[in-house]
């Protein structure tokens, strides 16, 4: 009798991913050092070696975020796990939150805040633009929210929202200031303490050179005080010495930052089973960035981003948006008239093994997004992408001067001493 649950023999072969150069808006090709760190064997959750690794990871991420915040730790999950953890822990049903939306990920902040039961107020900019501090302050004064939540770099539009002045505005108006810097950290300036952020969350899969699956966050004392008021300890581990907060219990168990702080803190109160392999990877991402130096990494992203953008422009392609306002690590480029955008992406992938990005929402079908980030913010990766794209576009009938893209990029590298 045949086994109705038997699987095809082909499925019993191990998965072997094809070699790819990931030059889209993220994820990007992982730094081999991170892969190596992630292949290490597990240790037990309360092994002193594990505790040490967690403490070191907190210290390393303080360097990445540029903060003295004690509560700088990892949320297990992709970047949106960090967003959910911050918002569900800061917001109680009915609390007001202001979200300035300038791309897809602003909409994501609104959606998550709505699910927290918050009263969500949005202000909008056309995709490709960012907000001035005055526009945000005017909205804060009118709405008087508990939290301002704003994306720093929105990969959907490639734009970088200036945050420098927002912390002071929030502090003056008694508002908690949160930013999602997933796409921008490590490749663009980010100053948690100097810019007076109360909460920040990121992911590994952009300029930090890692895979997605861990979301580093950092919390100011003000944010921690708000969360501690809602402290709750699970019945199975609570003792007579534990004191619960007087506020409403946080609506998620997995993303309860009070419990997660108790787990990363000295008491090591049991919460989830640590995603140890991701912890190893996240620790290595931070180590690599700090070993290079944050300022050096930002400058590296600037140079390779500029070589890519100017190389594309020299190929008779039009760049999307105000280039002075975009992130260093990703550029939008209009699909030329008469060229089938998806056919070009397929040829790049299938003929050259290079992935470039499509786009969402109002930009869907209009632009490609090309990243130069993390491990792929490198000269050889940029030049290979430009050469391949030139060949694919030539075959698609796009008119351009031969070698203009790669020559322009090489000239930039010569000027920059790379
Ligand atoms: C700015 C920003 N926020 C959030 C996310 C969501 O991240 P994840 O897919 O890791 O949950 C992304 C992913 O591209 C992003 O670019």
Tab-separated table of C-alpha atoms and ligand atoms in Angstrom:
chain	number	residue	atom	x	y	z
A	1	UNK	CA	0.000	0.000	0.000
A	2	UNK	CA	1.396	3.394	-0.915
A	3	UNK	CA	1.966	5.819	1.944
A	4	UNK	CA	-0.353	8.726	1.275
A	5	UNK	CA	1.999	11.041	3.191
A	6	UNK	CA	5.154	10.093	1.290
A	7	UNK	CA	6.978	13.044	-0.258
A	8	UNK	CA	8.636	13.262	-3.640
A	9	UNK	CA	12.304	12.086	-3.584
A	10	UNK	CA	13.276	15.526	-4.906
A	11	UNK	CA	12.182	17.033	-1.570
A	12	UNK	CA	14.634	14.826	0.283
A	13	UNK	CA	17.580	16.606	-1.296
A	14	UNK	CA	18.945	19.448	0.881
A	15	UNK	CA	18.059	22.948	-0.309
A	16	UNK	CA	21.006	24.503	-2.047
A	17	UNK	CA	20.463	28.213	-2.757
A	18	UNK	CA	21.920	29.488	-6.044
A	19	UNK	CA	24.739	32.039	-5.766
A	20	UNK	CA	23.234	35.531	-5.836
A	21	UNK	CA	24.391	39.095	-5.413
A	22	UNK	CA	21.515	40.786	-3.570
A	23	UNK	CA	21.508	44.420	-4.746
A	24	UNK	CA	17.911	45.262	-3.891
A	25	UNK	CA	16.556	47.256	-0.935
A	26	UNK	CA	17.261	44.379	1.484
A	27	UNK	CA	17.772	41.698	2.484
A	28	UNK	CA	21.312	41.777	1.181
A	29	UNK	CA	24.013	39.126	0.891
A	30	UNK	CA	25.045	38.262	4.436
A	31	UNK	CA	28.630	38.914	5.519
A	32	UNK	CA	30.357	35.478	5.673
A	33	UNK	CA	31.586	36.305	9.186
A	34	UNK	CA	27.963	36.517	10.335
A	35	UNK	CA	27.139	33.177	8.700
A	36	UNK	CA	30.142	31.667	10.438
A	37	UNK	CA	29.069	33.037	13.818
A	38	UNK	CA	25.618	31.569	13.252
A	39	UNK	CA	26.969	28.098	12.654
A	40	UNK	CA	28.241	27.822	16.263
A	41	UNK	CA	26.692	25.215	18.580
A	42	UNK	CA	24.025	26.193	21.144
A	43	UNK	CA	24.693	26.666	24.829
A	44	UNK	CA	21.961	26.434	27.458
A	45	UNK	CA	19.783	29.429	28.092
A	46	UNK	CA	21.210	30.121	31.582
A	47	UNK	CA	24.746	28.938	30.903
A	48	UNK	CA	27.105	31.720	32.074
A	49	UNK	CA	28.541	31.744	28.535
A	50	UNK	CA	25.089	32.606	27.230
A	51	UNK	CA	24.515	35.305	29.832
A	52	UNK	CA	27.877	36.785	28.944
A	53	UNK	CA	26.995	36.732	25.240
A	54	UNK	CA	23.720	38.561	25.973
A	55	UNK	CA	25.463	41.212	28.086
A	56	UNK	CA	28.140	41.715	25.439
A	57	UNK	CA	25.462	42.027	22.768
A	58	UNK	CA	23.731	44.747	24.806
A	59	UNK	CA	27.033	46.622	25.158
A	60	UNK	CA	27.840	46.279	21.440
A	61	UNK	CA	24.412	47.598	20.407
A	62	UNK	CA	24.847	50.609	22.686
A	63	UNK	CA	27.768	51.419	20.381
A	64	UNK	CA	25.674	50.828	17.248
A	65	UNK	CA	22.813	53.016	18.507
A	66	UNK	CA	25.173	55.571	20.086
A	67	UNK	CA	23.481	55.456	23.454
A	68	UNK	CA	24.081	54.922	27.117
A	69	UNK	CA	20.614	53.344	27.463
A	70	UNK	CA	20.853	50.315	29.711
A	71	UNK	CA	17.860	48.711	28.001
A	72	UNK	CA	19.389	48.002	24.637
A	73	UNK	CA	18.559	44.432	23.672
A	74	UNK	CA	17.238	42.131	20.966
A	75	UNK	CA	13.673	41.193	20.133
A	76	UNK	CA	13.487	37.784	18.483
A	77	UNK	CA	11.739	38.252	15.154
A	78	UNK	CA	12.137	40.377	12.041
A	79	UNK	CA	12.241	44.172	12.199
A	80	UNK	CA	8.504	44.470	12.607
A	81	UNK	CA	8.800	42.430	15.800
A	82	UNK	CA	10.818	45.337	17.203
A	83	UNK	CA	8.162	47.800	16.019
A	84	UNK	CA	5.361	45.737	17.546
A	85	UNK	CA	7.223	45.318	20.830
A	86	UNK	CA	7.803	49.071	21.183
A	87	UNK	CA	4.300	50.127	20.182
A	88	UNK	CA	2.336	47.504	22.123
A	89	UNK	CA	4.426	48.235	25.225
A	90	UNK	CA	4.175	52.038	25.016
A	91	UNK	CA	0.584	52.387	23.852
A	92	UNK	CA	-2.561	51.593	25.778
A	93	UNK	CA	-5.933	51.476	24.041
A	94	UNK	CA	-7.134	55.021	23.411
A	95	UNK	CA	-3.655	56.613	23.632
A	96	UNK	CA	-2.902	59.080	20.868
A	97	UNK	CA	-0.021	58.503	18.480
A	98	UNK	CA	1.136	60.741	15.639
A	99	UNK	CA	2.687	59.041	12.591
A	100	UNK	CA	4.119	61.202	9.812
A	101	UNK	CA	3.829	58.906	6.771
A	102	UNK	CA	6.138	59.324	3.779
A	103	UNK	CA	6.187	55.744	2.448
A	104	UNK	CA	5.083	52.167	3.009
A	105	UNK	CA	6.692	51.729	6.404
A	106	UNK	CA	4.901	54.765	7.857
A	107	UNK	CA	1.697	52.968	6.908
A	108	UNK	CA	3.041	49.902	8.728
A	109	UNK	CA	3.567	51.949	11.927
A	110	UNK	CA	-0.057	53.146	11.657
A	111	UNK	CA	-1.380	49.635	11.116
A	112	UNK	CA	0.504	48.252	14.115
A	113	UNK	CA	-0.552	51.190	16.321
A	114	UNK	CA	-4.198	50.668	15.260
A	115	UNK	CA	-3.937	47.010	16.294
A	116	UNK	CA	-2.697	48.251	19.707
A	117	UNK	CA	-6.008	50.083	20.024
A	118	UNK	CA	-4.359	53.511	19.837
A	119	UNK	CA	-6.001	56.601	18.390
A	120	UNK	CA	-3.785	56.985	15.323
A	121	UNK	CA	-3.253	60.401	13.766
A	122	UNK	CA	-1.439	60.541	10.441
A	123	UNK	CA	0.078	63.333	8.412
A	124	UNK	CA	1.214	62.570	4.878
A	125	UNK	CA	3.841	63.533	2.318
A	126	UNK	CA	3.957	62.420	-1.249
A	127	UNK	CA	6.286	59.437	-1.758
A	128	UNK	CA	9.716	60.928	-2.509
A	129	UNK	CA	9.433	63.771	0.032
A	130	UNK	CA	10.148	64.130	3.769
A	131	UNK	CA	8.736	66.329	6.578
A	132	UNK	CA	10.161	69.561	7.962
A	133	UNK	CA	10.458	69.814	11.775
A	134	UNK	CA	7.888	72.646	11.705
A	135	UNK	CA	5.299	70.466	10.013
A	136	UNK	CA	5.766	67.820	12.680
A	137	UNK	CA	5.731	70.324	15.566
A	138	UNK	CA	2.504	71.904	14.269
A	139	UNK	CA	0.842	68.470	14.199
A	140	UNK	CA	2.185	67.599	17.684
A	141	UNK	CA	0.750	70.837	19.129
A	142	UNK	CA	-2.628	70.186	17.529
A	143	UNK	CA	-2.916	66.477	18.392
A	144	UNK	CA	-0.931	66.285	21.663
A	145	UNK	CA	-0.046	62.608	21.200
A	146	UNK	CA	1.595	60.342	23.762
A	147	UNK	CA	4.011	59.040	21.094
A	148	UNK	CA	5.531	60.349	17.879
A	149	UNK	CA	6.476	57.369	15.665
A	150	UNK	CA	8.425	57.982	12.498
A	151	UNK	CA	10.530	55.939	10.095
A	152	UNK	CA	14.045	57.288	9.521
A	153	UNK	CA	14.823	55.700	6.151
A	154	UNK	CA	11.819	54.410	4.214
A	155	UNK	CA	13.085	51.832	1.739
A	156	UNK	CA	9.861	52.113	-0.269
A	157	UNK	CA	10.806	55.648	-1.354
A	158	UNK	CA	14.585	55.601	-0.592
A	159	UNK	CA	14.161	58.870	1.403
A	160	UNK	CA	15.803	59.699	4.751
A	161	UNK	CA	13.719	61.702	7.219
A	162	UNK	CA	15.873	64.164	9.210
A	163	UNK	CA	15.379	63.404	12.928
A	164	UNK	CA	17.915	65.767	14.506
A	165	UNK	CA	15.414	68.354	15.758
A	166	UNK	CA	12.474	66.098	16.569
A	167	UNK	CA	13.691	64.894	19.978
A	168	UNK	CA	13.868	68.407	21.365
A	169	UNK	CA	10.374	69.149	19.985
A	170	UNK	CA	9.009	65.973	21.577
A	171	UNK	CA	10.702	66.628	24.931
A	172	UNK	CA	9.277	70.176	25.001
A	173	UNK	CA	5.777	68.854	24.300
A	174	UNK	CA	5.883	65.835	26.651
A	175	UNK	CA	5.789	63.316	23.795
A	176	UNK	CA	7.706	60.007	23.604
A	177	UNK	CA	9.857	59.911	20.452
A	178	UNK	CA	10.198	56.579	18.605
A	179	UNK	CA	11.888	55.857	15.279
A	180	UNK	CA	12.146	52.769	13.093
A	181	UNK	CA	15.694	52.946	11.694
A	182	UNK	CA	15.715	49.443	10.199
A	183	UNK	CA	16.788	50.497	6.730
A	184	UNK	CA	19.150	53.307	7.635
A	185	UNK	CA	21.201	52.353	10.730
A	186	UNK	CA	24.864	51.673	9.978
A	187	UNK	CA	24.735	53.428	6.598
A	188	UNK	CA	23.499	56.875	7.632
A	189	UNK	CA	24.020	58.954	10.780
A	190	UNK	CA	21.880	57.908	13.758
A	191	UNK	CA	22.317	59.346	17.255
A	192	UNK	CA	19.975	57.908	19.866
A	193	UNK	CA	21.115	60.046	22.799
A	194	UNK	CA	22.070	63.268	21.016
A	195	UNK	CA	18.759	63.275	19.116
A	196	UNK	CA	16.871	62.445	22.351
A	197	UNK	CA	15.101	59.317	21.136
A	198	UNK	CA	12.968	57.409	23.647
A	199	UNK	CA	12.772	54.258	21.568
A	200	UNK	CA	14.415	52.953	18.436
A	201	UNK	CA	14.105	49.628	16.666
A	202	UNK	CA	16.027	48.155	13.731
A	203	UNK	CA	16.752	44.916	11.863
A	204	UNK	CA	19.939	43.234	10.682
A	205	UNK	CA	19.193	42.741	6.998
A	206	UNK	CA	20.196	46.132	5.588
A	207	UNK	CA	23.389	48.019	6.448
A	208	UNK	CA	24.177	45.724	9.405
A	209	UNK	CA	25.211	42.864	7.052
A	210	UNK	CA	23.026	40.138	8.586
A	211	UNK	CA	19.923	38.087	7.837
A	212	UNK	CA	16.516	39.180	9.068
A	213	UNK	CA	15.271	37.530	12.256
A	214	UNK	CA	16.506	39.710	15.091
A	215	UNK	CA	15.342	43.221	15.953
A	216	UNK	CA	17.726	45.248	18.157
A	217	UNK	CA	15.967	47.990	20.156
A	218	UNK	CA	16.974	50.663	22.638
A	219	UNK	CA	14.790	52.397	25.257
A	220	UNK	CA	15.351	55.630	27.166
A	221	UNK	CA	14.676	55.898	30.907
A	222	UNK	CA	11.431	57.723	30.108
A	223	UNK	CA	10.238	54.865	27.894
A	224	UNK	CA	11.309	52.299	30.501
A	225	UNK	CA	9.373	54.155	33.236
A	226	UNK	CA	6.206	54.064	31.082
A	227	UNK	CA	6.672	50.328	30.473
A	228	UNK	CA	7.527	49.500	34.100
A	229	UNK	CA	4.176	50.941	35.191
A	230	UNK	CA	2.626	48.036	33.314
A	231	UNK	CA	4.995	45.384	34.692
A	232	UNK	CA	3.500	41.933	34.830
A	233	UNK	CA	5.055	38.591	35.779
A	234	UNK	CA	3.658	35.307	34.514
A	235	UNK	CA	1.888	33.245	37.139
A	236	UNK	CA	4.151	30.221	36.752
A	237	UNK	CA	7.320	32.152	37.645
A	238	UNK	CA	6.011	34.916	39.950
A	239	UNK	CA	7.250	34.868	43.569
A	240	UNK	CA	6.086	36.732	46.650
A	241	UNK	CA	8.923	39.229	46.167
A	242	UNK	CA	7.816	40.352	42.712
A	243	UNK	CA	5.968	43.655	42.463
A	244	UNK	CA	3.577	44.162	39.567
A	245	UNK	CA	2.949	47.567	37.966
A	246	UNK	CA	-0.309	49.361	38.627
A	247	UNK	CA	-1.054	50.015	34.936
A	248	UNK	CA	-2.918	47.928	32.404
A	249	UNK	CA	-1.182	44.670	31.413
A	250	UNK	CA	0.571	44.869	28.024
A	251	UNK	CA	-1.666	43.172	25.458
A	252	UNK	CA	0.993	40.857	23.994
A	253	UNK	CA	2.929	38.249	25.954
A	254	UNK	CA	5.668	37.716	23.342
A	255	UNK	CA	6.267	41.457	22.848
A	256	UNK	CA	5.833	42.569	26.484
A	257	UNK	CA	8.943	44.715	26.915
A	258	UNK	CA	8.545	44.667	30.689
A	259	UNK	CA	8.916	40.886	30.688
A	260	UNK	CA	11.659	41.029	28.056
A	261	UNK	CA	13.623	43.491	30.201
A	262	UNK	CA	13.204	41.190	33.215
A	263	UNK	CA	14.603	38.389	31.062
A	264	UNK	CA	17.614	40.377	29.774
A	265	UNK	CA	18.140	41.964	33.199
A	266	UNK	CA	19.960	40.647	36.231
A	267	UNK	CA	17.143	38.460	37.460
A	268	UNK	CA	16.975	36.632	34.071
A	269	UNK	CA	13.305	35.891	34.631
A	270	UNK	CA	12.284	33.220	32.179
A	271	UNK	CA	10.429	34.440	29.096
A	272	UNK	CA	10.851	32.973	25.588
A	273	UNK	CA	13.493	30.395	24.680
A	274	UNK	CA	16.330	32.469	23.278
A	275	UNK	CA	16.801	32.296	19.496
A	276	UNK	CA	20.460	31.593	20.182
A	277	UNK	CA	21.594	31.338	16.567
A	278	UNK	CA	20.112	34.770	15.828
A	279	UNK	CA	21.764	36.123	18.970
A	280	UNK	CA	25.153	34.941	17.709
A	281	UNK	CA	24.432	36.543	14.325
A	282	UNK	CA	23.238	39.822	15.810
A	283	UNK	CA	26.268	40.025	18.092
A	284	UNK	CA	28.571	39.523	15.099
A	285	UNK	CA	26.746	42.207	13.049
A	286	UNK	CA	27.334	44.758	15.800
A	287	UNK	CA	30.925	43.614	16.335
A	288	UNK	CA	31.714	43.964	12.615
A	289	UNK	CA	30.219	47.463	12.475
A	290	UNK	CA	32.084	48.681	15.557
A	291	UNK	CA	35.331	47.061	14.415
A	292	UNK	CA	35.057	49.025	11.157
A	293	UNK	CA	33.864	52.134	13.026
A	294	UNK	CA	30.351	53.541	12.635
A	295	UNK	CA	31.569	56.745	10.945
A	296	UNK	CA	33.691	54.772	8.500
A	297	UNK	CA	30.762	52.504	7.635
A	298	UNK	CA	28.517	55.520	7.008
A	299	UNK	CA	31.167	57.039	4.744
A	300	UNK	CA	31.576	53.714	2.908
A	301	UNK	CA	27.837	53.645	2.262
A	302	UNK	CA	27.970	57.238	1.017
A	303	UNK	CA	30.759	56.531	-1.468
A	304	UNK	CA	29.321	53.295	-2.889
A	305	UNK	CA	25.796	54.738	-2.954
A	306	UNK	CA	27.059	57.743	-4.868
A	307	UNK	CA	29.053	55.596	-7.340
A	308	UNK	CA	25.931	53.524	-8.002
A	309	UNK	CA	23.575	56.504	-8.353
A	310	UNK	CA	25.881	58.493	-10.589
A	311	UNK	CA	26.734	55.405	-12.629
A	312	UNK	CA	23.014	54.799	-13.235
A	313	UNK	CA	22.443	58.442	-14.179
A	314	UNK	CA	25.284	58.193	-16.716
A	315	UNK	CA	23.444	55.271	-18.338
A	316	UNK	CA	20.697	57.660	-19.472
A	317	UNK	CA	18.505	56.649	-16.549
A	318	UNK	CA	16.514	59.103	-14.417
A	319	UNK	CA	16.931	58.882	-10.650
A	320	UNK	CA	13.880	59.034	-8.388
A	321	UNK	CA	13.385	61.853	-5.875
A	322	UNK	CA	15.594	64.564	-4.427
A	323	UNK	CA	19.048	62.978	-4.226
A	324	UNK	CA	20.081	65.234	-1.351
A	325	UNK	CA	17.293	63.731	0.799
A	326	UNK	CA	17.793	60.049	0.081
A	327	UNK	CA	19.473	57.359	2.147
A	328	UNK	CA	23.078	56.550	1.215
A	329	UNK	CA	22.290	52.878	0.785
A	330	UNK	CA	19.490	52.656	-1.785
A	331	UNK	CA	18.576	54.512	-4.952
A	332	UNK	CA	15.363	54.571	-6.956
A	333	UNK	CA	15.657	54.670	-10.719
A	334	UNK	CA	12.821	55.165	-13.232
A	335	UNK	CA	12.186	52.250	-15.590
A	336	UNK	CA	12.775	53.824	-19.026
A	337	UNK	CA	9.806	54.160	-21.407
A	338	UNK	CA	9.413	51.129	-23.646
A	339	UNK	CA	11.448	48.866	-21.319
A	340	UNK	CA	9.658	46.007	-19.491
A	341	UNK	CA	10.772	46.447	-15.880
A	342	UNK	CA	10.088	42.894	-14.722
A	343	UNK	CA	11.831	41.372	-17.787
A	344	UNK	CA	14.946	43.395	-16.911
A	345	UNK	CA	14.852	42.197	-13.289
A	346	UNK	CA	14.434	38.594	-14.481
A	347	UNK	CA	17.378	38.837	-16.843
A	348	UNK	CA	19.517	40.428	-14.125
A	349	UNK	CA	18.650	37.516	-11.823
A	350	UNK	CA	18.695	34.604	-14.242
A	351	UNK	CA	21.533	35.663	-16.538
A	352	UNK	CA	23.785	37.475	-14.065
A	353	UNK	CA	22.690	36.205	-10.619
A	354	UNK	CA	22.049	39.779	-9.454
A	355	UNK	CA	18.849	40.780	-7.687
A	356	UNK	CA	17.570	44.355	-7.960
A	357	UNK	CA	14.349	45.532	-6.337
A	358	UNK	CA	10.881	46.260	-7.569
A	359	UNK	CA	8.678	48.816	-5.741
A	360	UNK	CA	5.347	49.182	-3.966
A	361	UNK	CA	2.280	51.393	-3.904
A	362	UNK	CA	2.298	54.506	-6.096
A	363	UNK	CA	5.805	53.646	-7.347
A	364	UNK	CA	4.940	50.092	-8.411
A	365	UNK	CA	5.978	49.463	-12.014
A	366	UNK	CA	7.614	52.911	-12.194
A	367	UNK	CA	10.965	52.495	-10.468
A	368	UNK	CA	13.535	49.859	-9.607
A	369	UNK	CA	15.294	50.148	-6.258
A	370	UNK	CA	18.979	49.316	-6.171
A	371	UNK	CA	20.798	48.901	-2.877
A	372	UNK	CA	24.461	49.270	-1.934
A	373	UNK	CA	24.349	48.220	1.652
A	374	UNK	CA	26.061	46.215	4.325
A	375	UNK	CA	28.324	43.560	2.884
A	376	UNK	CA	27.409	44.695	-0.651
A	377	UNK	CA	28.463	48.320	-0.170
A	378	UNK	CA	31.577	47.305	-2.115
A	379	UNK	CA	33.283	48.434	-5.296
A	380	UNK	CA	33.163	45.071	-7.068
A	381	UNK	CA	29.458	44.619	-6.276
A	382	UNK	CA	28.626	48.099	-7.611
A	383	UNK	CA	30.668	47.669	-10.805
A	384	UNK	CA	29.267	44.197	-11.537
A	385	UNK	CA	25.721	45.503	-11.135
A	386	UNK	CA	26.324	48.458	-13.452
A	387	UNK	CA	27.953	46.288	-16.130
A	388	UNK	CA	25.177	43.704	-16.005
A	389	UNK	CA	22.426	46.317	-16.089
A	390	UNK	CA	24.032	48.052	-19.052
A	391	UNK	CA	24.063	44.763	-20.998
A	392	UNK	CA	20.472	43.899	-20.094
A	393	UNK	CA	19.219	47.408	-20.928
A	394	UNK	CA	21.090	47.446	-24.253
A	395	UNK	CA	19.367	44.197	-25.231
A	396	UNK	CA	16.036	45.729	-24.143
A	397	UNK	CA	16.583	48.590	-26.637
A	398	UNK	CA	17.496	51.348	-24.129
A	399	UNK	CA	19.744	53.975	-25.682
A	400	UNK	CA	22.904	54.766	-23.699
A	401	UNK	CA	26.585	55.499	-24.199
A	402	UNK	CA	28.643	52.310	-23.944
A	403	UNK	CA	30.526	51.934	-20.637
A	404	UNK	CA	29.304	55.319	-19.356
A	405	UNK	CA	27.902	53.844	-16.124
A	406	UNK	CA	30.935	51.870	-15.104
A	407	UNK	CA	33.360	54.622	-16.178
A	408	UNK	CA	31.481	57.207	-14.119
A	409	UNK	CA	31.505	54.937	-11.071
A	410	UNK	CA	35.220	54.204	-11.511
A	411	UNK	CA	35.942	57.937	-11.751
A	412	UNK	CA	34.103	58.483	-8.472
A	413	UNK	CA	36.113	55.704	-6.862
A	414	UNK	CA	39.338	57.305	-8.154
A	415	UNK	CA	38.309	60.728	-6.754
A	416	UNK	CA	37.345	59.219	-3.407
A	417	UNK	CA	40.571	57.230	-3.204
A	418	UNK	CA	38.829	53.839	-3.249
B	1	LIG	C1	12.075	50.865	7.295
B	1	LIG	C2	11.587	49.469	7.436
B	1	LIG	N1	10.828	49.134	8.496
B	1	LIG	C3	10.368	47.897	8.680
B	1	LIG	C4	10.644	46.892	7.783
B	1	LIG	C5	10.024	45.556	8.022
B	1	LIG	O1	10.991	44.668	8.307
B	1	LIG	P1	10.785	43.082	8.411
B	1	LIG	O2	10.373	42.664	7.043
B	1	LIG	O3	12.168	42.632	8.785
B	1	LIG	O4	9.783	42.783	9.443
B	1	LIG	C6	11.450	47.178	6.682
B	1	LIG	C7	11.774	46.124	5.698
B	1	LIG	O5	12.207	46.369	4.598
B	1	LIG	C8	11.919	48.503	6.494
B	1	LIG	O6	12.677	48.825	5.441
